[in-house]
Short mmCIF file of C-alpha atoms in Angstrom, two decimals:
data_model
loop_
_atom_site.label_atom_id
_atom_site.label_comp_id
_atom_site.label_asym_id
_atom_site.label_seq_id
_atom_site.Cartn_x
_atom_site.Cartn_y
_atom_site.Cartn_z
CA UNK A 1 -3.78 23.08 11.05
CA UNK A 2 -4.80 21.99 14.52
CA UNK A 3 -7.84 19.72 14.67
CA UNK A 4 -9.64 22.14 17.03
CA UNK A 5 -9.26 24.96 14.50
CA UNK A 6 -10.51 22.74 11.69
CA UNK A 7 -13.49 21.65 13.77
CA UNK A 8 -14.36 25.31 14.45
CA UNK A 9 -14.85 26.01 10.71
CA UNK A 10 -18.48 26.52 9.66
CA UNK A 11 -17.78 26.80 5.95
CA UNK A 12 -15.13 25.67 3.45
CA UNK A 13 -14.34 26.41 -0.16
CA UNK A 14 -13.07 23.47 -2.21
CA UNK A 15 -11.40 24.05 -5.55
CA UNK A 16 -10.12 21.48 -8.01
CA UNK A 17 -6.70 22.03 -9.57
CA UNK A 18 -6.39 21.09 -13.23
CA UNK A 19 -3.76 18.33 -13.65
CA UNK A 20 -3.27 15.63 -16.27
CA UNK A 21 -2.75 12.41 -14.28
CA UNK A 22 -4.19 13.21 -10.85
CA UNK A 23 -7.16 15.00 -9.35
CA UNK A 24 -6.05 17.60 -6.83
CA UNK A 25 -8.24 19.63 -4.51
CA UNK A 26 -7.56 22.61 -2.28
CA UNK A 27 -9.72 23.07 0.82
CA UNK A 28 -9.79 26.67 2.02
CA UNK A 29 -11.22 28.44 5.04
CA UNK A 30 -13.64 31.26 4.37
CA UNK A 31 -12.50 34.80 5.19
CA UNK A 32 -14.84 37.12 7.16
CA UNK A 33 -15.83 38.88 3.92
CA UNK A 34 -16.88 35.53 2.37
CA UNK A 35 -13.87 35.24 0.08
CA UNK A 36 -11.49 32.29 -0.03
CA UNK A 37 -9.24 32.21 3.04
CA UNK A 38 -6.17 30.21 4.02
CA UNK A 39 -5.45 26.64 2.90
CA UNK A 40 -6.85 24.05 5.33
CA UNK A 41 -6.11 20.86 3.41
CA UNK A 42 -4.87 19.50 0.09
CA UNK A 43 -6.17 16.28 -1.52
CA UNK A 44 -4.75 14.15 -4.28
CA UNK A 45 -6.36 11.20 -6.12
CA UNK A 46 -4.79 9.13 -8.87
CA UNK A 47 -7.07 8.74 -11.86
CA UNK A 48 -8.04 5.32 -13.17
CA UNK A 49 -7.07 3.51 -9.97
CA UNK A 50 -8.53 0.02 -9.50
CA UNK A 51 -9.22 0.65 -5.83
CA UNK A 52 -9.97 4.26 -4.94
CA UNK A 53 -7.75 5.85 -2.33
CA UNK A 54 -7.39 9.55 -1.60
CA UNK A 55 -4.99 11.09 0.88
CA UNK A 56 -5.73 14.55 2.21
CA UNK A 57 -2.75 16.48 3.56
CA UNK A 58 -2.39 19.58 5.72
CA UNK A 59 -0.96 21.47 2.70
CA UNK A 60 0.26 20.98 -0.87
CA UNK A 61 3.78 19.96 0.21
CA UNK A 62 2.15 16.57 0.99
CA UNK A 63 4.42 16.08 4.01
CA UNK A 64 1.78 15.60 6.72
CA UNK A 65 -1.41 13.57 6.15
CA UNK A 66 -4.58 14.94 7.75
CA UNK A 67 -6.99 12.16 6.72
CA UNK A 68 -7.77 9.78 3.93
CA UNK A 69 -10.48 7.63 2.45
CA UNK A 70 -10.24 4.29 0.74
CA UNK A 71 -12.69 1.95 -0.97
CA UNK A 72 -13.24 -1.37 0.74
CA UNK A 73 -13.59 -3.21 -2.56
CA UNK A 74 -12.51 -2.76 -6.15
CA UNK A 75 -15.96 -2.72 -7.70
CA UNK A 76 -17.21 0.86 -7.48
CA UNK A 77 -20.98 0.25 -7.66
CA UNK A 78 -22.28 0.99 -4.18
CA UNK A 79 -18.76 0.91 -2.74
CA UNK A 80 -18.14 1.78 0.89
CA UNK A 81 -15.27 4.15 1.67
CA UNK A 82 -13.58 4.18 5.06
CA UNK A 83 -12.43 7.58 6.33
CA UNK A 84 -9.35 7.52 8.56
CA UNK A 85 -7.38 10.09 10.52
CA UNK A 86 -3.69 10.92 9.94
CA UNK A 87 -2.63 7.74 11.79
CA UNK A 88 -5.01 5.43 9.91
CA UNK A 89 -7.60 5.17 12.70
CA UNK A 90 -11.24 5.00 11.49
CA UNK A 91 -13.30 8.18 11.98
CA UNK A 92 -16.24 7.48 9.68
CA UNK A 93 -17.39 6.06 6.39
CA UNK A 94 -19.56 6.90 3.40
CA UNK A 95 -21.19 4.87 0.67
CA UNK A 96 -23.21 5.50 -2.44
CA UNK A 97 -26.77 4.19 -2.50
CA UNK A 98 -26.71 2.65 -5.97
CA UNK A 99 -30.47 2.04 -6.31
CA UNK A 100 -31.52 5.54 -5.23
CA UNK A 101 -28.71 7.07 -7.28
CA UNK A 102 -30.18 5.87 -10.56
CA UNK A 103 -32.38 8.97 -10.65
CA UNK A 104 -30.88 11.26 -7.99
CA UNK A 105 -27.45 10.63 -6.46
CA UNK A 106 -27.68 9.56 -2.82
CA UNK A 107 -24.89 8.98 -0.30
CA UNK A 108 -24.90 7.73 3.29
CA UNK A 109 -22.36 9.02 5.81
CA UNK A 110 -21.64 7.49 9.21
CA UNK A 111 -19.68 8.90 12.13
CA UNK A 112 -19.58 7.65 15.72
CA UNK A 113 -21.93 9.63 17.95
CA UNK A 114 -24.24 10.78 15.15
CA UNK A 115 -27.18 9.06 13.47
CA UNK A 116 -26.69 8.01 9.84
CA UNK A 117 -26.54 11.05 7.56
CA UNK A 118 -28.08 10.86 4.08
CA UNK A 119 -27.10 13.24 1.31
CA UNK A 120 -29.03 13.65 -1.89
CA UNK A 121 -28.95 15.95 -4.89
CA UNK A 122 -31.18 18.90 -4.07
CA UNK A 123 -32.88 19.21 -7.46
CA UNK A 124 -34.58 16.26 -9.14
CA UNK A 125 -34.90 18.13 -12.49
CA UNK A 126 -31.16 18.94 -12.56
CA UNK A 127 -30.33 15.35 -11.55
CA UNK A 128 -32.45 13.99 -14.42
CA UNK A 129 -31.02 16.44 -16.96
CA UNK A 130 -27.45 15.54 -15.93
CA UNK A 131 -28.18 11.83 -16.42
CA UNK A 132 -30.20 11.81 -19.61
CA UNK A 133 -28.90 14.77 -21.63
CA UNK A 134 -25.15 14.27 -22.16
CA UNK A 135 -24.54 17.85 -23.23
CA UNK A 136 -25.87 19.03 -19.82
CA UNK A 137 -23.76 16.76 -17.61
CA UNK A 138 -21.74 19.86 -16.59
CA UNK A 139 -24.69 21.39 -14.73
CA UNK A 140 -23.83 22.26 -11.12
CA UNK A 141 -25.32 19.98 -8.50
CA UNK A 142 -26.03 20.66 -4.87
CA UNK A 143 -26.22 18.09 -2.08
CA UNK A 144 -28.01 18.41 1.22
CA UNK A 145 -26.99 15.97 3.96
CA UNK A 146 -29.56 15.38 6.72
CA UNK A 147 -30.05 13.14 9.76
CA UNK A 148 -33.46 12.67 11.33
CA UNK A 149 -34.85 15.47 9.16
CA UNK A 150 -32.26 17.96 10.44
CA UNK A 151 -29.58 19.48 8.16
CA UNK A 152 -26.02 18.37 8.90
CA UNK A 153 -24.04 19.88 6.00
CA UNK A 154 -24.47 21.02 2.38
CA UNK A 155 -22.16 20.89 -0.64
CA UNK A 156 -22.94 23.45 -3.33
CA UNK A 157 -21.17 23.33 -6.68
CA UNK A 158 -20.42 26.77 -8.12
CA UNK A 159 -20.57 27.80 -11.77
CA UNK A 160 -17.19 28.02 -13.47
CA UNK A 161 -14.63 26.42 -15.75
CA UNK A 162 -13.14 24.32 -12.98
CA UNK A 163 -14.95 22.57 -10.17
CA UNK A 164 -15.50 24.74 -7.11
CA UNK A 165 -17.68 24.03 -4.09
CA UNK A 166 -18.95 25.79 -1.00
CA UNK A 167 -19.42 23.46 1.96
CA UNK A 168 -21.70 24.72 4.73
CA UNK A 169 -21.75 23.03 8.16
CA UNK A 170 -25.13 23.02 9.93
CA UNK A 171 -24.43 20.53 12.76
CA UNK A 172 -21.45 21.49 14.96
CA UNK A 173 -20.90 17.85 16.01
CA UNK A 174 -20.07 16.53 12.54
CA UNK A 175 -16.35 15.79 12.13
CA UNK A 176 -15.04 18.26 9.56
CA UNK A 177 -12.57 15.62 8.31
CA UNK A 178 -15.49 13.35 7.36
CA UNK A 179 -17.21 16.30 5.67
CA UNK A 180 -14.05 17.17 3.70
CA UNK A 181 -13.69 13.52 2.60
CA UNK A 182 -17.32 13.37 1.45
CA UNK A 183 -17.11 16.71 -0.38
CA UNK A 184 -13.92 15.72 -2.23
CA UNK A 185 -15.48 12.33 -3.05
CA UNK A 186 -18.52 14.02 -4.58
CA UNK A 187 -16.28 15.51 -7.24
CA UNK A 188 -13.78 12.67 -7.54
CA UNK A 189 -16.32 9.81 -7.61
CA UNK A 190 -19.65 11.35 -8.68
CA UNK A 191 -19.27 10.77 -12.40
CA UNK A 192 -18.73 7.04 -11.99
#
């Protein structure tokens, strides 16, 4: 997909594929009727890697990279992840705020030309239930990402047997590749 077409998207659907040794994610456009549209990107992450790295391709043939993100360090607590384009050039970063995430998961996203974006679980009660009642850790969580009090994007987990998300873009200037990286990371890294 051309970058201009990707940047024009106002909403994505992200769906996890069930695989044994890797996490795989499909990123789809949204059709005019609100249903899942064409494939925009395909992500793959190896499980149990010492240093997290995820490559996101233009499709599931994995022939052409679209973007990627990689942890700067091996220790995952509060790790910073660099987001790069298909050629490895930096386009943004995100990091988990470990202290704030003890009660309600909080992430910071940076992209040139925009103020720092902070994303936090929308519901404190759901966040607390997920942390302190093991049998409820499956509860869907929703993240709202804001900058200067203004919404930038949202990631809403849907009910279902496999992980599915709706990503809504509120700020047209945010790089959709950074948004896709953050949304995939929420599923791939959130439980750690």
